[in-house]
Amino acid sequence: MDARHLFAIALAVASALSLGTADALQLREAITIPADQALRPGLIWRLIRRSRWLWGALCDAAGFILLTVAIWQGSLVLVYPLVTLALVWTLGLLAVWFRDPLQRREWLAVAAVAAGVSLFVATTGSRHEQVSNASGVGWVTLAVCGAAVLAGAGAVALRSTGRRRAVLFAVAGGLAEAILAALMAGLSTRFDLGFKAVVTSWEVYAVIGAGVIDVLYKQTAYQAGYPTITLPIMRVMDPLLAVLFGSMLFDEQAWAHGASFAPALVGLAAMSAGLILLGREPRLAVDRST
């Protein structure tokens, strides 16, 4: 692995810490907003009037800037799964703030999720660089399919309660963030062309629009409570979908072959087991908004 890829990994880790802090700060505020504000502009309006949430938004912006530069230096396949490490940092902060420390079993579950994703990305091939730009058909397909899934998941979630509501909004939030990551990867291809090429590209405006949708779905997922369900789902769906989108849109190498296939399956199994354990934990998997 060359110096450029090592630099991309370092930026990804820094991004994970920043995004993890943002998740914790914003979740603490979002769970106090009444449920009738879900997926409404009023949810964001109430949140931006709170200083803690604004600090979280700054951490979120810093994390995405670091992530965009990391993708520019590496690729979605190399960089984005490392952001899953934010989950460990976020749950640790929430455990301190709620004065409800995670027990050994819960930390093992969190470690299984982080290690599983890390093992998966480490064994998904040696060719991490982006080898082509996405086609117009690819972008349109992603936009149409993504919008349909987000709208459908949101509509069903609004009519649901409890864990089901939390899971559906978390799935939608993870998808929204993965779409945003794909657009950021597309935008990063303009960086070598100069500032004018960046600000006049369609990607920069698509990133802004997708960012607004991402914020709305993420905050609604936080508002639903159940942090040990919503956070792991979003932090795992996000990178796995980003890897898929990177493979489909940019022809990035994203799949294990030969001797690396078995370790990749082990990584996915460990990640799935950790998510199941966290979702079934009765002490922490509760609705904090009540």
PDB file of C-alpha atoms in Angstrom:
ATOM      1  CA  MET A   1       0.000   0.000   0.000  1.00  0.00           C
ATOM      2  CA  ASP A   2       1.503   3.326  -1.058  1.00  0.00           C
ATOM      3  CA  ALA A   3       1.732   6.606   0.870  1.00  0.00           C
ATOM      4  CA  ARG A   4      -1.344   8.046  -0.812  1.00  0.00           C
ATOM      5  CA  HIS A   5      -3.516   5.160   0.368  1.00  0.00           C
ATOM      6  CA  LEU A   6      -2.048   5.371   3.888  1.00  0.00           C
ATOM      7  CA  PHE A   7      -2.904   9.077   3.943  1.00  0.00           C
ATOM      8  CA  ALA A   8      -6.440   8.245   2.810  1.00  0.00           C
ATOM      9  CA  ILE A   9      -6.798   5.745   5.656  1.00  0.00           C
ATOM     10  CA  ALA A  10      -5.553   8.298   8.218  1.00  0.00           C
ATOM     11  CA  LEU A  11      -8.076  10.833   6.937  1.00  0.00           C
ATOM     12  CA  ALA A  12     -10.831   8.206   7.114  1.00  0.00           C
ATOM     13  CA  VAL A  13     -10.036   7.461  10.773  1.00  0.00           C
ATOM     14  CA  ALA A  14     -10.058  11.188  11.600  1.00  0.00           C
ATOM     15  CA  SER A  15     -13.368  11.454   9.757  1.00  0.00           C
ATOM     16  CA  ALA A  16     -14.768   8.553  11.808  1.00  0.00           C
ATOM     17  CA  LEU A  17     -13.937  10.309  15.083  1.00  0.00           C
ATOM     18  CA  SER A  18     -15.513  13.546  13.901  1.00  0.00           C
ATOM     19  CA  LEU A  19     -18.647  11.849  12.548  1.00  0.00           C
ATOM     20  CA  GLY A  20     -18.944   9.722  15.683  1.00  0.00           C
ATOM     21  CA  THR A  21     -18.899  12.835  17.850  1.00  0.00           C
ATOM     22  CA  ALA A  22     -21.518  14.411  15.586  1.00  0.00           C
ATOM     23  CA  ASP A  23     -23.762  11.358  15.892  1.00  0.00           C
ATOM     24  CA  ALA A  24     -23.626  11.449  19.685  1.00  0.00           C
ATOM     25  CA  LEU A  25     -24.278  15.198  19.969  1.00  0.00           C
ATOM     26  CA  GLN A  26     -27.123  15.205  17.469  1.00  0.00           C
ATOM     27  CA  LEU A  27     -28.781  12.064  18.806  1.00  0.00           C
ATOM     28  CA  ARG A  28     -28.914  13.528  22.321  1.00  0.00           C
ATOM     29  CA  GLU A  29     -30.946  16.433  20.993  1.00  0.00           C
ATOM     30  CA  ALA A  30     -33.044  14.640  18.370  1.00  0.00           C
ATOM     31  CA  ILE A  31     -34.531  12.114  20.797  1.00  0.00           C
ATOM     32  CA  THR A  32     -36.130  14.957  22.753  1.00  0.00           C
ATOM     33  CA  ILE A  33     -38.168  16.215  19.763  1.00  0.00           C
ATOM     34  CA  PRO A  34     -41.825  15.030  19.610  1.00  0.00           C
ATOM     35  CA  ALA A  35     -42.480  12.143  17.238  1.00  0.00           C
ATOM     36  CA  ASP A  36     -45.002  14.159  15.203  1.00  0.00           C
ATOM     37  CA  GLN A  37     -42.097  16.161  13.746  1.00  0.00           C
ATOM     38  CA  ALA A  38     -40.590  13.108  12.001  1.00  0.00           C
ATOM     39  CA  LEU A  39     -39.438  13.835   8.419  1.00  0.00           C
ATOM     40  CA  ARG A  40     -40.743  17.399   8.695  1.00  0.00           C
ATOM     41  CA  PRO A  41     -38.777  20.636   8.238  1.00  0.00           C
ATOM     42  CA  GLY A  42     -39.933  21.563  11.756  1.00  0.00           C
ATOM     43  CA  LEU A  43     -37.633  18.863  13.117  1.00  0.00           C
ATOM     44  CA  ILE A  44     -34.574  20.573  11.658  1.00  0.00           C
ATOM     45  CA  TRP A  45     -35.862  24.020  12.656  1.00  0.00           C
ATOM     46  CA  ARG A  46     -36.104  22.945  16.297  1.00  0.00           C
ATOM     47  CA  LEU A  47     -32.697  21.308  16.230  1.00  0.00           C
ATOM     48  CA  ILE A  48     -30.736  24.209  14.716  1.00  0.00           C
ATOM     49  CA  ARG A  49     -31.842  26.375  17.652  1.00  0.00           C
ATOM     50  CA  ARG A  50     -29.891  24.156  20.049  1.00  0.00           C
ATOM     51  CA  SER A  51     -26.191  24.798  20.564  1.00  0.00           C
ATOM     52  CA  ARG A  52     -25.266  21.159  21.207  1.00  0.00           C
ATOM     53  CA  TRP A  53     -26.845  20.099  17.922  1.00  0.00           C
ATOM     54  CA  LEU A  54     -25.049  22.889  16.074  1.00  0.00           C
ATOM     55  CA  TRP A  55     -21.714  21.695  17.481  1.00  0.00           C
ATOM     56  CA  GLY A  56     -22.658  18.279  16.194  1.00  0.00           C
ATOM     57  CA  ALA A  57     -23.445  19.746  12.784  1.00  0.00           C
ATOM     58  CA  LEU A  58     -19.983  21.337  12.689  1.00  0.00           C
ATOM     59  CA  CYS A  59     -18.395  17.996  13.555  1.00  0.00           C
ATOM     60  CA  ASP A  60     -20.537  16.380  10.851  1.00  0.00           C
ATOM     61  CA  ALA A  61     -19.373  18.918   8.240  1.00  0.00           C
ATOM     62  CA  ALA A  62     -15.724  18.480   9.275  1.00  0.00           C
ATOM     63  CA  GLY A  63     -16.099  14.710   9.076  1.00  0.00           C
ATOM     64  CA  PHE A  64     -17.542  14.853   5.573  1.00  0.00           C
ATOM     65  CA  ILE A  65     -14.805  17.218   4.387  1.00  0.00           C
ATOM     66  CA  LEU A  66     -12.171  14.816   5.708  1.00  0.00           C
ATOM     67  CA  LEU A  67     -14.040  11.926   4.116  1.00  0.00           C
ATOM     68  CA  THR A  68     -14.267  13.654   0.729  1.00  0.00           C
ATOM     69  CA  VAL A  69     -10.516  14.299   0.702  1.00  0.00           C
ATOM     70  CA  ALA A  70      -9.896  10.714   1.794  1.00  0.00           C
ATOM     71  CA  ILE A  71     -12.028   9.417  -1.101  1.00  0.00           C
ATOM     72  CA  TRP A  72     -10.079  11.700  -3.448  1.00  0.00           C
ATOM     73  CA  GLN A  73      -6.817  10.191  -2.217  1.00  0.00           C
ATOM     74  CA  GLY A  74      -8.141   6.619  -2.209  1.00  0.00           C
ATOM     75  CA  SER A  75     -11.602   5.396  -3.178  1.00  0.00           C
ATOM     76  CA  LEU A  76     -14.998   4.510  -1.744  1.00  0.00           C
ATOM     77  CA  VAL A  77     -13.920   0.872  -1.448  1.00  0.00           C
ATOM     78  CA  LEU A  78     -10.741   1.645   0.494  1.00  0.00           C
ATOM     79  CA  VAL A  79     -11.989   4.498   2.663  1.00  0.00           C
ATOM     80  CA  TYR A  80     -15.660   4.360   3.429  1.00  0.00           C
ATOM     81  CA  PRO A  81     -15.925   1.092   5.409  1.00  0.00           C
ATOM     82  CA  LEU A  82     -13.417   2.514   7.914  1.00  0.00           C
ATOM     83  CA  VAL A  83     -16.005   5.113   8.900  1.00  0.00           C
ATOM     84  CA  THR A  84     -17.831   2.262  10.657  1.00  0.00           C
ATOM     85  CA  LEU A  85     -15.297   2.734  13.465  1.00  0.00           C
ATOM     86  CA  ALA A  86     -17.307   5.835  14.392  1.00  0.00           C
ATOM     87  CA  LEU A  87     -19.834   3.450  15.930  1.00  0.00           C
ATOM     88  CA  VAL A  88     -17.462   2.517  18.764  1.00  0.00           C
ATOM     89  CA  TRP A  89     -16.764   6.160  19.570  1.00  0.00           C
ATOM     90  CA  THR A  90     -20.433   7.187  19.421  1.00  0.00           C
ATOM     91  CA  LEU A  91     -21.726   4.422  21.688  1.00  0.00           C
ATOM     92  CA  GLY A  92     -18.920   5.131  24.149  1.00  0.00           C
ATOM     93  CA  LEU A  93     -19.894   8.800  24.354  1.00  0.00           C
ATOM     94  CA  LEU A  94     -23.575   7.971  24.740  1.00  0.00           C
ATOM     95  CA  ALA A  95     -22.809   5.472  27.494  1.00  0.00           C
ATOM     96  CA  VAL A  96     -20.990   8.218  29.421  1.00  0.00           C
ATOM     97  CA  TRP A  97     -23.672  10.857  28.831  1.00  0.00           C
ATOM     98  CA  PHE A  98     -26.570   8.578  29.720  1.00  0.00           C
ATOM     99  CA  ARG A  99     -24.582   7.266  32.716  1.00  0.00           C
ATOM    100  CA  ASP A 100     -25.370   3.786  31.470  1.00  0.00           C
ATOM    101  CA  PRO A 101     -22.016   2.149  30.636  1.00  0.00           C
ATOM    102  CA  LEU A 102     -21.861  -0.598  28.055  1.00  0.00           C
ATOM    103  CA  GLN A 103     -21.145  -4.013  29.524  1.00  0.00           C
ATOM    104  CA  ARG A 104     -18.607  -6.532  28.238  1.00  0.00           C
ATOM    105  CA  ARG A 105     -21.139  -8.319  26.007  1.00  0.00           C
ATOM    106  CA  GLU A 106     -22.161  -5.057  24.373  1.00  0.00           C
ATOM    107  CA  TRP A 107     -18.575  -3.970  23.764  1.00  0.00           C
ATOM    108  CA  LEU A 108     -17.874  -7.384  22.238  1.00  0.00           C
ATOM    109  CA  ALA A 109     -20.839  -6.868  19.914  1.00  0.00           C
ATOM    110  CA  VAL A 110     -19.569  -3.411  18.917  1.00  0.00           C
ATOM    111  CA  ALA A 111     -16.071  -4.842  18.376  1.00  0.00           C
ATOM    112  CA  ALA A 112     -17.540  -7.623  16.213  1.00  0.00           C
ATOM    113  CA  VAL A 113     -19.278  -5.065  14.006  1.00  0.00           C
ATOM    114  CA  ALA A 114     -16.162  -2.893  13.602  1.00  0.00           C
ATOM    115  CA  ALA A 115     -13.806  -5.862  13.110  1.00  0.00           C
ATOM    116  CA  GLY A 116     -16.185  -7.557  10.698  1.00  0.00           C
ATOM    117  CA  VAL A 117     -16.443  -4.541   8.424  1.00  0.00           C
ATOM    118  CA  SER A 118     -12.675  -3.942   8.629  1.00  0.00           C
ATOM    119  CA  LEU A 119     -11.978  -7.575   7.678  1.00  0.00           C
ATOM    120  CA  PHE A 120     -14.436  -7.345   4.823  1.00  0.00           C
ATOM    121  CA  VAL A 121     -12.828  -4.255   3.325  1.00  0.00           C
ATOM    122  CA  ALA A 122      -9.313  -5.652   3.847  1.00  0.00           C
ATOM    123  CA  THR A 123     -10.177  -8.704   1.756  1.00  0.00           C
ATOM    124  CA  THR A 124     -12.231  -7.133  -1.017  1.00  0.00           C
ATOM    125  CA  GLY A 125      -9.418  -7.027  -3.521  1.00  0.00           C
ATOM    126  CA  SER A 126      -6.138  -5.203  -3.983  1.00  0.00           C
ATOM    127  CA  ARG A 127      -7.211  -2.716  -6.671  1.00  0.00           C
ATOM    128  CA  HIS A 128      -8.758   0.175  -4.758  1.00  0.00           C
ATOM    129  CA  GLU A 129      -8.323   3.067  -7.154  1.00  0.00           C
ATOM    130  CA  GLN A 130     -11.234   4.538  -9.044  1.00  0.00           C
ATOM    131  CA  VAL A 131     -10.808   3.452 -12.666  1.00  0.00           C
ATOM    132  CA  SER A 132     -13.635   5.292 -14.421  1.00  0.00           C
ATOM    133  CA  ASN A 133     -16.182   8.052 -14.054  1.00  0.00           C
ATOM    134  CA  ALA A 134     -19.845   7.219 -13.574  1.00  0.00           C
ATOM    135  CA  SER A 135     -22.131   7.374 -16.580  1.00  0.00           C
ATOM    136  CA  GLY A 136     -25.238   9.503 -16.809  1.00  0.00           C
ATOM    137  CA  VAL A 137     -27.376   6.364 -16.884  1.00  0.00           C
ATOM    138  CA  GLY A 138     -25.728   5.175 -13.686  1.00  0.00           C
ATOM    139  CA  TRP A 139     -26.468   8.421 -11.868  1.00  0.00           C
ATOM    140  CA  VAL A 140     -30.086   8.510 -13.048  1.00  0.00           C
ATOM    141  CA  THR A 141     -30.604   4.891 -12.006  1.00  0.00           C
ATOM    142  CA  LEU A 142     -29.152   5.581  -8.560  1.00  0.00           C
ATOM    143  CA  ALA A 143     -31.305   8.711  -8.154  1.00  0.00           C
ATOM    144  CA  VAL A 144     -34.573   7.056  -9.195  1.00  0.00           C
ATOM    145  CA  CYS A 145     -34.079   3.843  -7.229  1.00  0.00           C
ATOM    146  CA  GLY A 146     -32.739   5.684  -4.179  1.00  0.00           C
ATOM    147  CA  ALA A 147     -35.635   8.137  -4.142  1.00  0.00           C
ATOM    148  CA  ALA A 148     -38.164   5.306  -4.436  1.00  0.00           C
ATOM    149  CA  VAL A 149     -36.662   3.340  -1.548  1.00  0.00           C
ATOM    150  CA  LEU A 150     -36.315   6.418   0.663  1.00  0.00           C
ATOM    151  CA  ALA A 151     -39.912   7.467   0.027  1.00  0.00           C
ATOM    152  CA  GLY A 152     -41.243   3.952   0.602  1.00  0.00           C
ATOM    153  CA  ALA A 153     -39.245   3.316   3.769  1.00  0.00           C
ATOM    154  CA  GLY A 154     -40.172   6.736   5.137  1.00  0.00           C
ATOM    155  CA  ALA A 155     -43.889   6.240   4.456  1.00  0.00           C
ATOM    156  CA  VAL A 156     -43.968   2.838   6.175  1.00  0.00           C
ATOM    157  CA  ALA A 157     -41.834   4.060   9.087  1.00  0.00           C
ATOM    158  CA  LEU A 158     -44.158   6.990   9.783  1.00  0.00           C
ATOM    159  CA  ARG A 159     -46.992   4.517  10.323  1.00  0.00           C
ATOM    160  CA  SER A 160     -44.880   2.269  12.552  1.00  0.00           C
ATOM    161  CA  THR A 161     -43.830   2.422  16.204  1.00  0.00           C
ATOM    162  CA  GLY A 162     -41.079   1.122  18.455  1.00  0.00           C
ATOM    163  CA  ARG A 163     -38.247  -0.961  17.067  1.00  0.00           C
ATOM    164  CA  ARG A 164     -39.772  -1.335  13.619  1.00  0.00           C
ATOM    165  CA  ARG A 165     -39.939   2.436  13.227  1.00  0.00           C
ATOM    166  CA  ALA A 166     -36.318   2.783  14.378  1.00  0.00           C
ATOM    167  CA  VAL A 167     -35.094   0.065  12.001  1.00  0.00           C
ATOM    168  CA  LEU A 168     -36.882   1.516   8.955  1.00  0.00           C
ATOM    169  CA  PHE A 169     -35.620   5.042   9.555  1.00  0.00           C
ATOM    170  CA  ALA A 170     -32.114   3.696  10.204  1.00  0.00           C
ATOM    171  CA  VAL A 171     -32.167   1.799   6.898  1.00  0.00           C
ATOM    172  CA  ALA A 172     -33.325   4.941   5.092  1.00  0.00           C
ATOM    173  CA  GLY A 173     -30.694   7.028   6.873  1.00  0.00           C
ATOM    174  CA  GLY A 174     -27.933   4.597   5.895  1.00  0.00           C
ATOM    175  CA  LEU A 175     -29.080   4.637   2.273  1.00  0.00           C
ATOM    176  CA  ALA A 176     -29.267   8.438   2.191  1.00  0.00           C
ATOM    177  CA  GLU A 177     -25.724   8.731   3.512  1.00  0.00           C
ATOM    178  CA  ALA A 178     -24.395   6.133   1.050  1.00  0.00           C
ATOM    179  CA  ILE A 179     -25.955   8.049  -1.864  1.00  0.00           C
ATOM    180  CA  LEU A 180     -24.341  11.217  -0.548  1.00  0.00           C
ATOM    181  CA  ALA A 181     -20.977   9.387  -0.382  1.00  0.00           C
ATOM    182  CA  ALA A 182     -21.333   8.278  -4.009  1.00  0.00           C
ATOM    183  CA  LEU A 183     -22.028  11.865  -5.076  1.00  0.00           C
ATOM    184  CA  MET A 184     -19.021  13.037  -3.067  1.00  0.00           C
ATOM    185  CA  ALA A 185     -16.891  10.475  -4.896  1.00  0.00           C
ATOM    186  CA  GLY A 186     -18.171  11.852  -8.183  1.00  0.00           C
ATOM    187  CA  LEU A 187     -17.396  15.389  -7.056  1.00  0.00           C
ATOM    188  CA  SER A 188     -13.877  14.379  -6.013  1.00  0.00           C
ATOM    189  CA  THR A 189     -13.070  13.537  -9.650  1.00  0.00           C
ATOM    190  CA  ARG A 190     -13.285  17.294 -10.361  1.00  0.00           C
ATOM    191  CA  PHE A 191     -10.712  18.313  -7.774  1.00  0.00           C
ATOM    192  CA  ASP A 192      -7.740  17.934 -10.106  1.00  0.00           C
ATOM    193  CA  LEU A 193      -9.424  20.238 -12.643  1.00  0.00           C
ATOM    194  CA  GLY A 194      -9.433  23.279 -10.364  1.00  0.00           C
ATOM    195  CA  PHE A 195     -11.837  25.360  -8.284  1.00  0.00           C
ATOM    196  CA  LYS A 196     -13.936  26.578 -11.218  1.00  0.00           C
ATOM    197  CA  ALA A 197     -14.556  23.049 -12.451  1.00  0.00           C
ATOM    198  CA  VAL A 198     -15.749  22.064  -8.986  1.00  0.00           C
ATOM    199  CA  VAL A 199     -18.175  24.930  -8.329  1.00  0.00           C
ATOM    200  CA  THR A 200     -19.666  24.791 -11.826  1.00  0.00           C
ATOM    201  CA  SER A 201     -20.228  21.025 -11.820  1.00  0.00           C
ATOM    202  CA  TRP A 202     -23.645  19.499 -11.322  1.00  0.00           C
ATOM    203  CA  GLU A 203     -22.212  17.224  -8.647  1.00  0.00           C
ATOM    204  CA  VAL A 204     -21.645  20.033  -6.148  1.00  0.00           C
ATOM    205  CA  TYR A 205     -25.341  20.992  -6.230  1.00  0.00           C
ATOM    206  CA  ALA A 206     -26.398  17.361  -6.114  1.00  0.00           C
ATOM    207  CA  VAL A 207     -24.238  16.952  -2.986  1.00  0.00           C
ATOM    208  CA  ILE A 208     -25.989  19.927  -1.354  1.00  0.00           C
ATOM    209  CA  GLY A 209     -29.446  18.552  -2.173  1.00  0.00           C
ATOM    210  CA  ALA A 210     -28.571  15.037  -1.089  1.00  0.00           C
ATOM    211  CA  GLY A 211     -27.015  16.462   2.072  1.00  0.00           C
ATOM    212  CA  VAL A 212     -30.304  18.109   3.073  1.00  0.00           C
ATOM    213  CA  ILE A 213     -32.177  14.834   2.548  1.00  0.00           C
ATOM    214  CA  ASP A 214     -29.487  12.950   4.459  1.00  0.00           C
ATOM    215  CA  VAL A 215     -29.762  15.301   7.449  1.00  0.00           C
ATOM    216  CA  LEU A 216     -33.553  14.971   7.564  1.00  0.00           C
ATOM    217  CA  TYR A 217     -33.547  11.170   7.465  1.00  0.00           C
ATOM    218  CA  LYS A 218     -30.648  10.818   9.906  1.00  0.00           C
ATOM    219  CA  GLN A 219     -32.171  13.145  12.479  1.00  0.00           C
ATOM    220  CA  THR A 220     -35.499  11.340  12.192  1.00  0.00           C
ATOM    221  CA  ALA A 221     -33.706   8.040  12.796  1.00  0.00           C
ATOM    222  CA  TYR A 222     -32.051   9.531  15.879  1.00  0.00           C
ATOM    223  CA  GLN A 223     -35.422  10.880  17.012  1.00  0.00           C
ATOM    224  CA  ALA A 224     -36.897   7.360  16.879  1.00  0.00           C
ATOM    225  CA  GLY A 225     -34.676   6.338  19.797  1.00  0.00           C
ATOM    226  CA  TYR A 226     -33.174   2.857  20.223  1.00  0.00           C
ATOM    227  CA  PRO A 227     -29.563   4.013  19.688  1.00  0.00           C
ATOM    228  CA  THR A 228     -28.154   0.477  19.849  1.00  0.00           C
ATOM    229  CA  ILE A 229     -30.355  -0.381  16.874  1.00  0.00           C
ATOM    230  CA  THR A 230     -30.298   2.756  14.724  1.00  0.00           C
ATOM    231  CA  LEU A 231     -26.601   3.620  15.015  1.00  0.00           C
ATOM    232  CA  PRO A 232     -25.200   0.177  14.083  1.00  0.00           C
ATOM    233  CA  ILE A 233     -27.618  -0.210  11.176  1.00  0.00           C
ATOM    234  CA  MET A 234     -26.741   3.192   9.724  1.00  0.00           C
ATOM    235  CA  ARG A 235     -23.014   2.807  10.297  1.00  0.00           C
ATOM    236  CA  VAL A 236     -22.947  -0.596   8.588  1.00  0.00           C
ATOM    237  CA  MET A 237     -25.423  -0.004   5.752  1.00  0.00           C
ATOM    238  CA  ASP A 238     -23.665   3.218   4.846  1.00  0.00           C
ATOM    239  CA  PRO A 239     -20.219   1.727   3.988  1.00  0.00           C
ATOM    240  CA  LEU A 240     -21.524  -1.525   2.535  1.00  0.00           C
ATOM    241  CA  LEU A 241     -23.815   0.354   0.141  1.00  0.00           C
ATOM    242  CA  ALA A 242     -20.996   2.794  -0.601  1.00  0.00           C
ATOM    243  CA  VAL A 243     -18.802  -0.153  -1.613  1.00  0.00           C
ATOM    244  CA  LEU A 244     -21.612  -1.438  -3.842  1.00  0.00           C
ATOM    245  CA  PHE A 245     -22.154   1.971  -5.431  1.00  0.00           C
ATOM    246  CA  GLY A 246     -18.398   2.399  -5.935  1.00  0.00           C
ATOM    247  CA  SER A 247     -18.279  -0.903  -7.783  1.00  0.00           C
ATOM    248  CA  MET A 248     -21.341  -0.165  -9.910  1.00  0.00           C
ATOM    249  CA  LEU A 249     -20.672   3.491 -10.728  1.00  0.00           C
ATOM    250  CA  PHE A 250     -16.870   3.751 -10.840  1.00  0.00           C
ATOM    251  CA  ASP A 251     -15.747   0.171 -11.596  1.00  0.00           C
ATOM    252  CA  GLU A 252     -13.864   0.020  -8.300  1.00  0.00           C
ATOM    253  CA  GLN A 253     -12.676  -3.419  -7.212  1.00  0.00           C
ATOM    254  CA  ALA A 254     -15.101  -4.357  -4.447  1.00  0.00           C
ATOM    255  CA  TRP A 255     -15.355  -8.115  -4.252  1.00  0.00           C
ATOM    256  CA  ALA A 256     -13.145 -10.797  -2.763  1.00  0.00           C
ATOM    257  CA  HIS A 257     -11.720 -13.558  -4.917  1.00  0.00           C
ATOM    258  CA  GLY A 258      -9.892 -16.812  -4.349  1.00  0.00           C
ATOM    259  CA  ALA A 259      -8.224 -17.136  -0.961  1.00  0.00           C
ATOM    260  CA  SER A 260      -9.718 -13.839   0.254  1.00  0.00           C
ATOM    261  CA  PHE A 261     -13.313 -14.950  -0.251  1.00  0.00           C
ATOM    262  CA  ALA A 262     -13.562 -16.946   3.006  1.00  0.00           C
ATOM    263  CA  PRO A 263     -12.186 -14.123   5.230  1.00  0.00           C
ATOM    264  CA  ALA A 264     -14.636 -11.723   3.592  1.00  0.00           C
ATOM    265  CA  LEU A 265     -17.523 -14.023   4.529  1.00  0.00           C
ATOM    266  CA  VAL A 266     -16.167 -14.275   8.085  1.00  0.00           C
ATOM    267  CA  GLY A 267     -16.143 -10.482   8.264  1.00  0.00           C
ATOM    268  CA  LEU A 268     -19.740 -10.243   7.113  1.00  0.00           C
ATOM    269  CA  ALA A 269     -20.777 -12.958   9.587  1.00  0.00           C
ATOM    270  CA  ALA A 270     -19.056 -11.169  12.495  1.00  0.00           C
ATOM    271  CA  MET A 271     -20.685  -7.897  11.534  1.00  0.00           C
ATOM    272  CA  SER A 272     -24.133  -9.509  11.333  1.00  0.00           C
ATOM    273  CA  ALA A 273     -23.718 -11.268  14.674  1.00  0.00           C
ATOM    274  CA  GLY A 274     -22.702  -8.023  16.366  1.00  0.00           C
ATOM    275  CA  LEU A 275     -25.736  -6.212  14.957  1.00  0.00           C
ATOM    276  CA  ILE A 276     -28.103  -8.946  16.139  1.00  0.00           C
ATOM    277  CA  LEU A 277     -26.628  -8.870  19.660  1.00  0.00           C
ATOM    278  CA  LEU A 278     -26.930  -5.092  19.879  1.00  0.00           C
ATOM    279  CA  GLY A 279     -30.481  -5.119  18.569  1.00  0.00           C
ATOM    280  CA  ARG A 280     -31.573  -7.709  21.135  1.00  0.00           C
ATOM    281  CA  GLU A 281     -29.928  -6.038  24.125  1.00  0.00           C
ATOM    282  CA  PRO A 282     -32.928  -5.060  26.321  1.00  0.00           C
ATOM    283  CA  ARG A 283     -31.043  -2.729  28.660  1.00  0.00           C
ATOM    284  CA  LEU A 284     -29.823  -0.279  26.046  1.00  0.00           C
ATOM    285  CA  ALA A 285     -32.139  -0.911  23.111  1.00  0.00           C
ATOM    286  CA  VAL A 286     -34.951   1.246  24.479  1.00  0.00           C
ATOM    287  CA  ASP A 287     -36.742   4.313  23.236  1.00  0.00           C
ATOM    288  CA  ARG A 288     -34.890   7.226  24.825  1.00  0.00           C
ATOM    289  CA  SER A 289     -37.538   9.706  23.722  1.00  0.00           C
ATOM    290  CA  THR A 290     -40.025   8.559  26.350  1.00  0.00           C
TER     291      THR A 290
END
